[in-house]
C-alpha positions as CSV (number, residue, x, y, z in Angstrom):
1,M,-14.9,29.8,32.5
2,T,-15.6,26.3,33.8
3,R,-17.8,25.6,30.7
4,T,-15.0,26.9,28.4
5,I,-12.4,24.6,30.1
6,L,-14.7,21.6,29.8
7,A,-15.3,22.3,26.1
8,L,-11.6,22.6,25.5
9,L,-10.9,19.3,27.4
10,C,-13.6,17.6,25.4
11,F,-12.2,18.9,22.1
12,L,-8.7,17.7,23.1
13,F,-10.0,14.3,24.2
14,C,-11.9,13.8,20.9
15,T,-8.9,15.0,18.9
16,F,-6.4,12.7,20.6
17,A,-8.8,9.8,20.7
18,G,-9.4,10.2,17.0
19,A,-5.7,10.4,16.3
20,A,-5.1,7.1,18.3
21,E,-7.5,5.4,16.0
22,A,-5.8,6.6,12.8
23,P,-3.7,3.8,11.3
24,R,-0.2,4.5,10.1
25,S,-0.6,2.0,7.3
26,I,-3.5,0.4,5.3
27,L,-3.7,-2.9,3.6
28,F,-6.7,-2.9,1.3
29,L,-7.6,-6.3,-0.2
30,I,-10.2,-6.7,-2.9
31,A,-11.6,-10.0,-4.2
32,D,-12.9,-8.8,-7.6
33,G,-16.4,-10.1,-8.3
34,A,-16.9,-11.4,-4.7
35,A,-20.0,-10.6,-2.6
36,I,-21.7,-12.4,0.3
37,S,-22.2,-15.7,-1.6
38,Q,-18.5,-15.8,-2.6
39,F,-17.2,-15.2,0.9
40,T,-19.7,-17.8,2.3
41,V,-18.4,-20.4,-0.2
42,T,-14.9,-19.6,1.0
43,R,-15.9,-20.1,4.6
44,I,-17.5,-23.4,3.8
45,L,-14.4,-24.6,1.9
46,R,-11.8,-23.4,4.3
47,G,-13.5,-24.2,7.6
48,A,-11.2,-23.5,10.5
49,E,-8.6,-22.1,8.1
50,F,-11.0,-19.3,6.9
51,Q,-8.7,-16.3,7.3
52,T,-11.3,-13.6,6.6
53,G,-13.2,-14.7,9.6
54,R,-10.4,-13.3,11.8
55,L,-11.4,-9.7,11.0
56,P,-13.7,-8.6,13.8
57,S,-15.6,-5.7,12.2
58,T,-18.1,-6.3,9.4
59,G,-20.2,-4.1,7.2
60,L,-22.1,-4.1,3.9
61,V,-21.4,-2.0,0.8
62,A,-23.8,-1.1,-1.9
63,T,-21.8,-0.9,-5.1
64,S,-24.1,0.9,-7.6
65,P,-22.4,3.7,-9.4
66,L,-24.5,6.7,-10.5
67,P,-28.3,6.7,-9.8
68,D,-29.2,5.6,-13.4
69,S,-27.3,2.3,-13.0
70,I,-27.9,-0.4,-10.4
71,V,-25.0,-2.6,-11.4
72,T,-21.4,-1.3,-11.5
73,D,-18.2,-2.4,-13.2
74,S,-14.8,-2.7,-11.6
75,A,-13.7,0.8,-12.8
76,A,-16.5,2.7,-11.2
77,A,-16.5,0.6,-8.1
78,A,-12.8,1.0,-7.5
79,T,-13.0,4.7,-8.2
80,A,-15.5,5.0,-5.4
81,Y,-13.2,3.2,-3.1
82,A,-10.1,5.1,-4.2
83,T,-11.6,8.7,-4.3
84,G,-14.8,8.7,-2.3
85,V,-16.6,9.8,-5.5
86,R,-19.3,8.1,-7.5
87,T,-18.7,8.0,-11.2
88,N,-19.7,6.6,-14.6
89,Y,-19.4,3.0,-15.7
90,R,-15.8,2.4,-17.0
91,A,-14.4,5.6,-15.6
92,V,-11.2,5.6,-13.4
93,G,-10.2,8.3,-11.0
94,V,-12.6,10.9,-12.4
95,D,-16.1,12.1,-11.6
96,P,-19.0,12.1,-14.2
97,S,-17.8,15.4,-15.6
98,G,-14.3,13.9,-16.2
99,R,-12.7,15.9,-13.4
100,S,-9.9,14.1,-11.6
101,H,-10.1,13.4,-7.9
102,K,-7.2,12.6,-5.6
103,T,-7.0,9.0,-4.8
104,V,-6.0,7.4,-1.5
105,L,-2.7,6.2,-3.0
106,E,-2.0,9.8,-4.1
107,R,-2.9,11.1,-0.7
108,A,-0.6,8.5,0.9
109,E,2.2,9.6,-1.4
110,E,1.7,13.3,-0.3
111,L,2.1,12.1,3.3
112,G,5.4,10.5,2.6
113,K,4.1,6.9,2.8
114,S,5.2,4.1,0.6
115,T,2.5,2.8,-1.8
116,G,1.8,-0.2,-4.0
117,L,-0.7,-1.9,-6.2
118,V,-0.8,-5.7,-6.7
119,T,-3.2,-7.7,-8.9
120,T,-3.5,-11.1,-10.7
121,T,-4.6,-9.5,-13.9
122,N,-2.9,-6.9,-16.1
123,F,-1.3,-4.4,-13.8
124,W,-3.2,-1.5,-15.5
125,D,-6.6,-3.2,-15.2
126,A,-9.6,-1.3,-13.9
127,T,-9.2,-1.8,-10.1
128,P,-5.5,-0.9,-9.8
129,A,-5.9,1.8,-12.4
130,A,-8.5,3.6,-10.3
131,F,-6.0,4.1,-7.5
132,A,-3.3,5.8,-9.7
133,A,-4.8,7.0,-12.9
134,H,-7.4,9.4,-14.2
135,T,-9.3,8.9,-17.4
136,P,-12.9,8.6,-18.5
137,S,-12.3,5.0,-19.9
138,R,-10.6,2.0,-18.3
139,Y,-9.6,1.1,-21.8
140,D,-7.2,4.1,-22.3
141,T,-4.4,1.6,-21.7
142,D,-1.4,3.6,-22.7
143,I,-2.5,6.6,-20.8
144,I,-3.2,4.5,-17.7
145,I,0.2,2.8,-17.8
146,G,2.0,6.1,-18.1
147,Q,0.1,7.6,-15.2
148,M,0.5,4.5,-13.0
149,L,4.3,4.5,-13.6
150,S,4.6,8.2,-12.7
151,S,2.4,7.9,-9.6
152,G,5.3,7.3,-7.2
153,A,4.1,3.8,-6.3
154,A,7.0,1.8,-4.9
155,V,5.5,-1.5,-6.0
156,I,3.4,-2.3,-9.1
157,A,2.8,-6.0,-9.7
158,G,0.5,-7.8,-12.0
159,G,0.2,-9.4,-15.5
160,G,0.5,-8.0,-19.0
161,V,3.8,-9.3,-20.4
162,R,2.3,-9.9,-23.9
163,Y,1.2,-6.3,-24.3
164,F,4.8,-4.9,-24.5
165,G,7.3,-5.0,-27.4
166,V,4.7,-5.5,-30.1
167,E,2.7,-3.2,-32.5
168,G,5.2,-0.4,-32.0
169,R,5.0,-0.4,-28.2
170,P,8.2,-0.2,-26.1
171,T,9.5,-3.3,-24.4
172,L,9.1,-3.9,-20.7
173,E,12.8,-3.2,-20.2
174,E,12.4,0.2,-21.9
175,V,9.3,1.0,-19.9
176,A,11.0,0.1,-16.6
177,D,14.2,2.0,-17.4
178,A,12.3,5.1,-18.5
179,S,10.3,5.1,-15.2
180,A,13.2,4.1,-12.9
181,Y,11.7,0.8,-11.8
182,T,13.5,-2.4,-11.1
183,L,11.9,-4.9,-13.6
184,I,10.9,-8.4,-12.3
185,R,9.6,-11.2,-14.5
186,T,10.3,-14.4,-12.6
187,R,10.0,-15.8,-9.1
188,E,13.8,-15.8,-8.9
189,E,14.0,-12.1,-9.8
190,L,11.3,-11.4,-7.3
191,E,13.3,-12.9,-4.5
192,S,16.6,-11.2,-5.4
193,A,15.4,-7.8,-6.6
194,T,16.9,-4.7,-5.0
195,G,16.2,-1.0,-5.4
196,E,13.6,1.5,-4.3
197,R,10.8,0.9,-6.9
198,F,9.7,-2.4,-8.4
199,L,7.7,-3.3,-11.5
200,A,6.8,-7.0,-11.4
201,V,5.1,-8.2,-14.6
202,F,4.1,-11.8,-15.3
203,P,2.1,-13.5,-18.1
204,T,-1.6,-13.1,-17.4
205,E,-3.3,-16.4,-16.9
206,D,-6.7,-17.3,-18.4
207,Q,-9.5,-16.1,-16.1
208,E,-6.9,-14.0,-14.3
209,V,-6.1,-16.8,-11.8
210,D,-2.8,-17.0,-9.9
211,F,0.3,-16.5,-12.0
212,E,2.2,-19.7,-12.8
213,E,5.4,-18.1,-11.5
214,V,4.0,-16.9,-8.2
215,R,0.6,-17.2,-6.4
216,L,-0.9,-14.1,-4.8
217,P,-0.2,-15.0,-1.2
218,V,3.6,-15.1,-2.0
219,L,3.4,-11.9,-4.1
220,A,1.5,-10.1,-1.3
221,R,4.0,-11.1,1.3
222,W,6.8,-9.8,-0.9
223,A,5.0,-6.5,-1.6
224,I,4.3,-5.9,2.1
225,E,8.0,-6.4,2.9
226,K,9.0,-3.9,0.2
227,V,6.7,-1.1,1.6
228,A,6.8,-1.9,5.3
229,G,10.2,-0.3,6.0
230,N,8.9,3.3,5.6
231,P,8.6,4.9,9.1
232,E,5.8,7.1,7.8
233,G,3.8,4.0,6.9
234,F,2.3,2.7,3.6
235,F,-0.9,2.1,1.6
236,L,-1.0,-1.2,-0.4
237,M,-3.9,-2.4,-2.5
238,I,-3.9,-6.1,-3.3
239,E,-6.5,-7.6,-5.7
240,H,-7.3,-11.1,-6.8
241,E,-9.1,-10.9,-10.2
242,G,-9.7,-14.7,-10.5
243,A,-13.0,-14.9,-8.8
244,D,-14.4,-12.4,-11.3
245,G,-12.6,-13.8,-14.3
246,A,-13.7,-17.4,-13.6
247,A,-17.3,-16.3,-12.8
248,H,-17.6,-14.5,-16.1
249,V,-17.3,-17.9,-17.8
250,N,-18.9,-19.9,-15.0
251,M,-15.7,-22.0,-14.4
252,T,-16.2,-23.3,-10.9
253,D,-12.8,-25.0,-10.3
254,E,-10.9,-21.9,-11.2
255,F,-13.3,-19.8,-9.2
256,V,-12.9,-21.9,-6.1
257,A,-9.1,-21.9,-6.5
258,S,-9.1,-18.1,-6.7
259,L,-11.3,-17.7,-3.6
260,I,-8.9,-19.9,-1.6
261,S,-5.8,-18.0,-2.9
262,F,-7.4,-14.7,-1.9
263,D,-8.3,-16.0,1.6
264,E,-4.7,-17.2,2.1
265,T,-3.6,-13.7,1.1
266,V,-5.9,-12.3,3.7
267,G,-4.0,-14.5,6.2
268,V,-0.7,-13.0,5.1
269,A,-2.0,-9.5,5.6
270,L,-3.4,-10.3,9.0
271,D,-0.3,-12.1,10.2
272,F,1.7,-9.0,9.4
273,A,-0.9,-6.6,11.0
274,S,-1.4,-8.6,14.1
275,A,2.3,-8.2,15.0
276,R,1.8,-4.4,15.0
277,D,-0.7,-1.9,16.3
278,D,-0.7,0.7,13.5
279,V,-2.0,-1.3,10.5
280,L,-5.6,-1.2,9.3
281,V,-6.6,-4.3,7.1
282,L,-9.7,-4.0,4.9
283,V,-11.1,-6.9,3.0
284,T,-13.9,-6.6,0.5
285,G,-15.2,-7.2,-3.1
286,D,-16.0,-4.6,-5.7
287,H,-19.2,-6.2,-7.0
288,E,-20.8,-9.6,-7.5
289,T,-20.2,-11.6,-10.6
290,G,-22.1,-14.7,-11.8
291,G,-25.2,-14.5,-9.7
292,L,-23.8,-17.3,-7.5
293,Q,-26.2,-19.6,-5.6
294,I,-25.3,-22.1,-3.0
295,H,-27.5,-25.2,-3.0
296,R,-28.2,-28.6,-1.4
297,E,-30.7,-28.1,1.4
298,R,-29.6,-31.2,3.2
299,G,-26.2,-32.9,3.5
300,T,-22.7,-31.5,3.4
301,E,-22.0,-31.6,-0.3
302,M,-22.1,-28.1,-1.7
303,E,-23.6,-27.4,-5.1
304,L,-22.8,-24.1,-6.8
305,R,-25.1,-22.7,-9.5
306,W,-24.5,-19.7,-11.7
307,T,-27.4,-17.6,-12.9
308,T,-25.5,-15.2,-15.2
309,K,-22.1,-14.5,-16.7
310,G,-22.3,-10.8,-15.9
311,H,-22.2,-8.6,-12.9
312,T,-25.1,-8.3,-10.4
313,G,-26.2,-5.5,-8.0
314,E,-25.8,-7.5,-4.8
315,A,-24.1,-5.7,-1.9
316,V,-20.6,-6.9,-0.9
317,P,-19.3,-7.4,2.6
318,I,-16.4,-5.4,4.0
319,F,-14.3,-6.8,6.9
320,A,-11.9,-4.7,9.0
321,F,-9.1,-5.2,11.5
322,G,-6.9,-2.8,13.3
323,P,-7.1,0.9,14.2
324,G,-10.1,2.5,12.5
325,A,-11.8,-0.8,11.9
326,G,-14.9,0.4,13.7
327,E,-15.5,2.9,10.9
328,F,-16.4,0.1,8.5
329,T,-19.6,-1.3,10.1
330,G,-23.2,-0.8,9.0
331,F,-24.6,-0.4,5.5
332,M,-22.4,1.9,3.3
333,S,-21.9,2.9,-0.3
334,G,-18.6,2.5,-2.1
335,E,-17.9,6.2,-1.9
336,D,-18.5,6.0,1.9
337,V,-15.7,3.5,2.1
338,G,-13.4,5.8,0.1
339,K,-14.2,8.8,2.2
340,K,-13.5,6.9,5.4
341,I,-10.1,5.7,4.1
342,L,-9.1,9.2,3.0
343,R,-10.2,10.6,6.4
344,L,-8.1,7.9,8.3
345,L,-5.0,8.6,6.2
346,R,-2.7,10.8,8.3
């Protein structure tokens, strides 16, 4: 009898201890194309203002997709994060056989949480698409847009204005009306918009750097405000694509500006989460782009050198803050990260 009671008490303790560690809300921030070198550059540039350094838990993530490919793309990497499943290069939300898998955003919707996707590139691009769409190719644009707009997400924000209203495609106004979204196209509309669901679409900039109308830290603060009122919590993915876009053409100035913008966005997320005790903040990259090297053995002037215009297979760091942060230490795979997020969602 004593042994039975002890076993029951142990079970109850573990159950409630685990529940206490489960976050009500998750802020998942992704710097596309950023690995260890990119975050190191940001730390050197930002010094005492380096916001990512405020996250106390750190791990590493191997980003390879299937066993026959060492280097991933954003679609496969984001699918691993979103579903906990490895998949083919270019696939979003499906496994290698094409079978759909539930994403963390879809799980959050089932739990009654508010959800959102924010990016500095086209809003249907590979990373956000993997959280709300299911298709063997990231380039199935019309299919992805339709699935994203029917996902239930309260906030979808990104670029892509020029895609609509041409070549027989509906206008943005028609798309927003058909899917019951409040359409936002300017900073003024962003600040004054009311409603329950918001579609913010801006002209995509070259190299996917910050929008001229609104930088990512401002857009992130707005998106957090829109989803934070739900008593059941929220799941919000925020991506800066500029580090990847600039690295693909080895444009250092745009690359650096994107890293700084992303780190400022991390600060916005942490300031919000620090005022509460139920928000998990995760900060990571999806893969490395550019084969970045940091040079100058002596002195304080940093020299950045690119070794490629493509992706590499370098592991990316992951940083965590808040309830459940301890889950994200050690050396993991991308699908491990996705499985942990799905397990923590309650």
